[in-house]
XYZ file of C-alpha atoms in Angstrom:
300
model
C 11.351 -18.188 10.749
C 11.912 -16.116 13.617
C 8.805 -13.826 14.364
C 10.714 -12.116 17.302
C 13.176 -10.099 15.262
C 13.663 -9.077 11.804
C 17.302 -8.397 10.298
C 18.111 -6.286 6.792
C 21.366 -6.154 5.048
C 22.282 -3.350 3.030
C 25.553 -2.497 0.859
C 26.610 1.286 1.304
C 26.506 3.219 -2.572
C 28.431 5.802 -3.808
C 26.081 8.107 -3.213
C 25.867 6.826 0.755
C 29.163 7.279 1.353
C 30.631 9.388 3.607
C 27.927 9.958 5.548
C 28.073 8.882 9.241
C 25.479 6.368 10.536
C 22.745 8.910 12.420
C 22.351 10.615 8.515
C 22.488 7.136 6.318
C 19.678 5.722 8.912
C 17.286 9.627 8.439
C 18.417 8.833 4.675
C 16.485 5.852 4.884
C 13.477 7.367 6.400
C 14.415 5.282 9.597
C 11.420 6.213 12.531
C 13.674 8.354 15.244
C 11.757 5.787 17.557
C 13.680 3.317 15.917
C 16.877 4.936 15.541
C 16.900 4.848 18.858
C 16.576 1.215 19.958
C 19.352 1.029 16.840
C 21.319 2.605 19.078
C 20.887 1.398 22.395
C 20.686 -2.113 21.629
C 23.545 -1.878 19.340
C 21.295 -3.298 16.579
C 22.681 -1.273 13.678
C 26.187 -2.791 13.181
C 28.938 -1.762 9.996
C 30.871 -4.646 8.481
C 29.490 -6.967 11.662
C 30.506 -4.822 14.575
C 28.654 -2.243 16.084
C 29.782 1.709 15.246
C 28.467 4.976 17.102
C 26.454 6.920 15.057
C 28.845 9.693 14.567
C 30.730 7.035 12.700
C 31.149 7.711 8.605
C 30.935 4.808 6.164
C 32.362 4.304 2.888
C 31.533 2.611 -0.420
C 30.953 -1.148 -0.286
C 30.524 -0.965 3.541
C 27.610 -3.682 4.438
C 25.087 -2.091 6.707
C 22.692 -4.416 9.133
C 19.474 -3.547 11.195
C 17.947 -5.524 13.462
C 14.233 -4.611 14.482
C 12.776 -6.399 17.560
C 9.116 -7.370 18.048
C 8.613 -5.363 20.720
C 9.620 -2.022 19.168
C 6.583 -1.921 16.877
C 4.077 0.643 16.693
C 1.625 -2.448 15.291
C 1.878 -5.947 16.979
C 2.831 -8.558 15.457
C 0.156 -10.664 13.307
C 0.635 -14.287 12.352
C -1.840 -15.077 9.667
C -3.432 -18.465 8.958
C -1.609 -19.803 5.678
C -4.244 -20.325 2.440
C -2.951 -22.049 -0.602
C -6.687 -22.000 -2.209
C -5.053 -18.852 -4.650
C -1.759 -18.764 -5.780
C -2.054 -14.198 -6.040
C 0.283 -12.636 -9.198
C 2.988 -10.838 -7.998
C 4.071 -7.932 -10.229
C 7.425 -6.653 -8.273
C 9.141 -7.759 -5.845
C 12.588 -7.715 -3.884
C 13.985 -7.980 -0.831
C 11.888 -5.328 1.193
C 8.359 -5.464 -0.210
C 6.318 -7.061 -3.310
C 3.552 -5.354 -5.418
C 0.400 -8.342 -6.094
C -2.286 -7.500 -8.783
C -5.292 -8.200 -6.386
C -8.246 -10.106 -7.848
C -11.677 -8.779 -7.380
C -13.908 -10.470 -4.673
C -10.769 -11.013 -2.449
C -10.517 -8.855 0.616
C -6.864 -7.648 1.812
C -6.749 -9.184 5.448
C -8.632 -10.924 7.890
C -10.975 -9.127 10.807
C -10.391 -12.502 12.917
C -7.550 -14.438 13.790
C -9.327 -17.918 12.675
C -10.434 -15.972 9.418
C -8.853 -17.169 6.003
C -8.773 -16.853 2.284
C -7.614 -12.901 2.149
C -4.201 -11.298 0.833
C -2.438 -11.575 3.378
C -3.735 -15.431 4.214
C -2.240 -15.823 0.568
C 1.011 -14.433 0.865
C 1.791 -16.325 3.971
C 1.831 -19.527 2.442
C 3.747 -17.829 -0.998
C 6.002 -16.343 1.262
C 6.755 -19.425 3.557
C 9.215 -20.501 1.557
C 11.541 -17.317 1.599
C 10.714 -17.900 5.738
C 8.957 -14.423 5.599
C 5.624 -13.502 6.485
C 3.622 -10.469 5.198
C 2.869 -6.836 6.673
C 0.233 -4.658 5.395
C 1.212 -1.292 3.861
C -2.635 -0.651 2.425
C -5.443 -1.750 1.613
C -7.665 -2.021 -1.067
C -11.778 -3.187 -0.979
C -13.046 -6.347 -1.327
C -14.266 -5.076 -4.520
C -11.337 -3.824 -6.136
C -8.812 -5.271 -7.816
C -5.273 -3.958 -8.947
C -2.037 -3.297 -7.826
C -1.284 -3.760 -3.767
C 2.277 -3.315 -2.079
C 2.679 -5.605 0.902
C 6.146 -5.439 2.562
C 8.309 -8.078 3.426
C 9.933 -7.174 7.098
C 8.359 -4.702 9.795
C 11.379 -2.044 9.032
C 9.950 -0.771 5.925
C 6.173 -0.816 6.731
C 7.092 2.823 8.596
C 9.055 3.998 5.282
C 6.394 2.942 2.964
C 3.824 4.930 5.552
C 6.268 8.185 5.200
C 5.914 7.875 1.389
C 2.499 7.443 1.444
C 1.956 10.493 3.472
C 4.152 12.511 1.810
C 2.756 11.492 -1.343
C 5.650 10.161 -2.663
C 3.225 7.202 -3.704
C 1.380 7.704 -6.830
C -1.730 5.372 -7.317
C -3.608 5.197 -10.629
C -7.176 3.741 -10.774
C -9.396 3.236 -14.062
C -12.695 2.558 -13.908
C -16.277 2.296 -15.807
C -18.639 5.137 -14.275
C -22.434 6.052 -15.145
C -23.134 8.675 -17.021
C -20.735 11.033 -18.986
C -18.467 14.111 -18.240
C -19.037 17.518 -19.178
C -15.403 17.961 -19.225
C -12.804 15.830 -19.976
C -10.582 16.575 -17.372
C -11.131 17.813 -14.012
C -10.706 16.861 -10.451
C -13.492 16.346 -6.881
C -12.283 18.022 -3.847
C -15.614 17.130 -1.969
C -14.388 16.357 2.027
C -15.820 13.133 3.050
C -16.946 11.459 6.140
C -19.354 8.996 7.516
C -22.269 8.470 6.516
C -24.436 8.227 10.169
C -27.072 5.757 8.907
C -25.189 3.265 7.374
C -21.761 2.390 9.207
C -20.169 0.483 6.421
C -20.347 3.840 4.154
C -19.180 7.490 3.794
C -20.286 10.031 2.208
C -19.621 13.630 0.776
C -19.518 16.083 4.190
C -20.781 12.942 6.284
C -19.716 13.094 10.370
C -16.143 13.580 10.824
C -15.413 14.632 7.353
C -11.911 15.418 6.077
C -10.139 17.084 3.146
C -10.266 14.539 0.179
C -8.730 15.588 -3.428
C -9.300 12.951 -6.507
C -7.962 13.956 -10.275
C -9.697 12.929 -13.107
C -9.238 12.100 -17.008
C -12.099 10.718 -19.204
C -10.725 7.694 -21.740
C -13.345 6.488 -23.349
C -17.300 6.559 -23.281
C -20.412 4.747 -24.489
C -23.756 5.588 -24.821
C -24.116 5.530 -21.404
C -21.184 5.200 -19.396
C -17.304 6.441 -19.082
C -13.950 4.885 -18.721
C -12.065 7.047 -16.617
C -8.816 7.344 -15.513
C -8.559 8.235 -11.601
C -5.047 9.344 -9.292
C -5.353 9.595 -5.804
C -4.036 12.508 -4.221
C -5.277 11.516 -0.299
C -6.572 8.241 0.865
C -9.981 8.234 2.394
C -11.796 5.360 2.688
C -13.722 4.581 -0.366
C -12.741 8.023 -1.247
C -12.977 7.340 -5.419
C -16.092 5.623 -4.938
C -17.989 8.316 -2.411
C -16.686 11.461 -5.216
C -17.881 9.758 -7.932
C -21.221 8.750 -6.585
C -21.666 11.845 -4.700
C -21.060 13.554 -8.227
C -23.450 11.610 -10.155
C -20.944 8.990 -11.734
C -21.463 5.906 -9.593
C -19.210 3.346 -10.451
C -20.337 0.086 -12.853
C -20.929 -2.486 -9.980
C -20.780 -1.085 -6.458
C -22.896 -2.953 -4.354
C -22.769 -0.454 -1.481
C -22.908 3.337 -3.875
C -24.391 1.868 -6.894
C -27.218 -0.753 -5.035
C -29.883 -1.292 -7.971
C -30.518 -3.594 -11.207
C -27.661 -2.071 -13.500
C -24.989 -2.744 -10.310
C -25.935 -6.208 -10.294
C -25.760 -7.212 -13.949
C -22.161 -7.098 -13.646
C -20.311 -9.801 -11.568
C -17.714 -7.281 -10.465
C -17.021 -3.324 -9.416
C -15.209 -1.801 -12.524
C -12.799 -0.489 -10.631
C -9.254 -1.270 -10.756
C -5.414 0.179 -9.693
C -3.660 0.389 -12.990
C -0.475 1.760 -11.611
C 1.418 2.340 -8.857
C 4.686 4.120 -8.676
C 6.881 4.238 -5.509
C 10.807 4.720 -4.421
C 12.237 1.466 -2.981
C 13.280 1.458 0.102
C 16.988 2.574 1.281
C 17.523 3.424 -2.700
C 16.564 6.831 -4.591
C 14.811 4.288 -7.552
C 11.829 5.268 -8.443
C 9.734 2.400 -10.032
C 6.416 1.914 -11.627
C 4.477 -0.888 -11.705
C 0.913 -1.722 -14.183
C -1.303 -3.975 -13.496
C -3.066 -5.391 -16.058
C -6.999 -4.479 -16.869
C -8.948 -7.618 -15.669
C -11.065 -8.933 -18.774
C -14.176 -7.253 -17.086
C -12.823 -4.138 -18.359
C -12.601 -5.146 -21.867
C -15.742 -6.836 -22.596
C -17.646 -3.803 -20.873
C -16.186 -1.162 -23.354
């Protein structure tokens, strides 16, 4: 495996072609940065040969970029392999892979000598395809649910664009106290940091920014709800801080929910049912469940 470049091969479509290279590579939500280094290190080549950019293709034309190490935005991380937990994968191709994260399991390391996280995981299941795993997001410790972890540098950018332009769509259920007095409805609390406690935020903490979370009630008991949650921004702990801060701490949280009903449950009732995204260098849209944990089941 070669951890100093990173090269993807793509087939032009018939709805790429006839464009000329510069608008197939901003097609492809390419970074300009690295357009350019495309370019000058005549890293983008057509059919094996390199092509200026005011060059058109055509159907069936095979496309291949080369990314370097050193024209990253983030360094590159090599990850201690784990093979303690084999993690389901519920997509994957080429360019990225979608996991259903267990509970309990956090998403990377904080120290290079640090082990048994995602992306410790993936680097031994990946070793055999000779590729190594890039974080797109995260989710906590505590969560569980559907991830996407890309498979090559180049798309790590791409999958940032879609996130910010919201062309990512996460779904979250989970069991909250209390009930709703409406069914529907949505929290657009800002949220921040909470001074006194730096592994928490709260609502209008220090620093706070613009947060928007949507939500649908599914089911209830006596004393709790099953909601359905979408993200609409991505603040840290952002579903967890609107729903406490609103009087619906979730079933579980050690850090928003920290008394005797939290800890009669082994897990946070929280989970990413779905995730929909558009692949990479294709106009697909796909959506991707992952199953409710058991948790879930034998709560309701």
């Amino acid at each position: 495996m070669n951890q100093n470049e990173w090269t993807t091969r793509l087939v032009v479509t018939d709805q790429e072609a006839g464009l000329n290279i510069r608008e197939l590579l901003r097609l492809w939500l390419i970074p300009k940065r690295l357009q350019h280094y495309l370019r000058v290190r005549e890293d983008v080549r057509v059919n094996n040969s390199y092509r200026p950019y005011n060059t058109h293709v055509v159907i069936g034309d095979v496309v291949t970029l080369t990314v370097r190490a050193d024209e990253l935005q983030t360094p590159v991380q090599t990850y201690l392999p784990d093979d303690h937990l084999t993690l389901p994968i519920l997509f994957e191709n080429d360019q990225l892979l979608v996991i259903n994260k267990p509970s309990g399991v956090k998403s990377h390391p904080n120290r290079t000598d640090e082990a048994g996280t995602v992306m410790n995981f993936l680097t031994t299941q990946l070793a055999p395809q000779q590729v190594q795993p890039w974080m797109v997001h995260r989710l906590d410790m505590a969560t569980s649910g559907a991830m996407i972890v890309a498979k090559t540098p180049l798309v790590v950018p791409i999958l940032d664009r879609q996130i910010s332009d919201k062309h990512i769509q996460r779904t979250y259920q989970a069991w909250v106290s209390g009930h709703f007095d409406q069914a529907t409805g949505k929290f657009t609390d800002a949220i921040g940091r909470d001074p006194e406690d730096r592994r928490k935020r709260m609502i209008n903490g220090e620093n706070a920014q613009s947060a928007l979370t949507q939500y649908e009630v599914l089911d209830t008991t006596s004393t709790a709800s099953l909601v359905s949650l979408t993200l609409k921004t991505g603040r840290t702990h952002q579903l967890r801080v609107h729903l406490a801060g609103n009087g619906h701490p979730i079933i579980g949280d050690p850090l928003y929910q920290p008394n005797a009903e939290s800890f009669s449950h082994q897990r946070m009732l929280l989970h990413a049912v779905k995730l929909s995204l558009i692949l990479p260098f294709s106009d697909k849209r796909v959506t991707i469940n992952a199953p409710l944990p058991e948790a879930f089941s034998r709560f309701g």
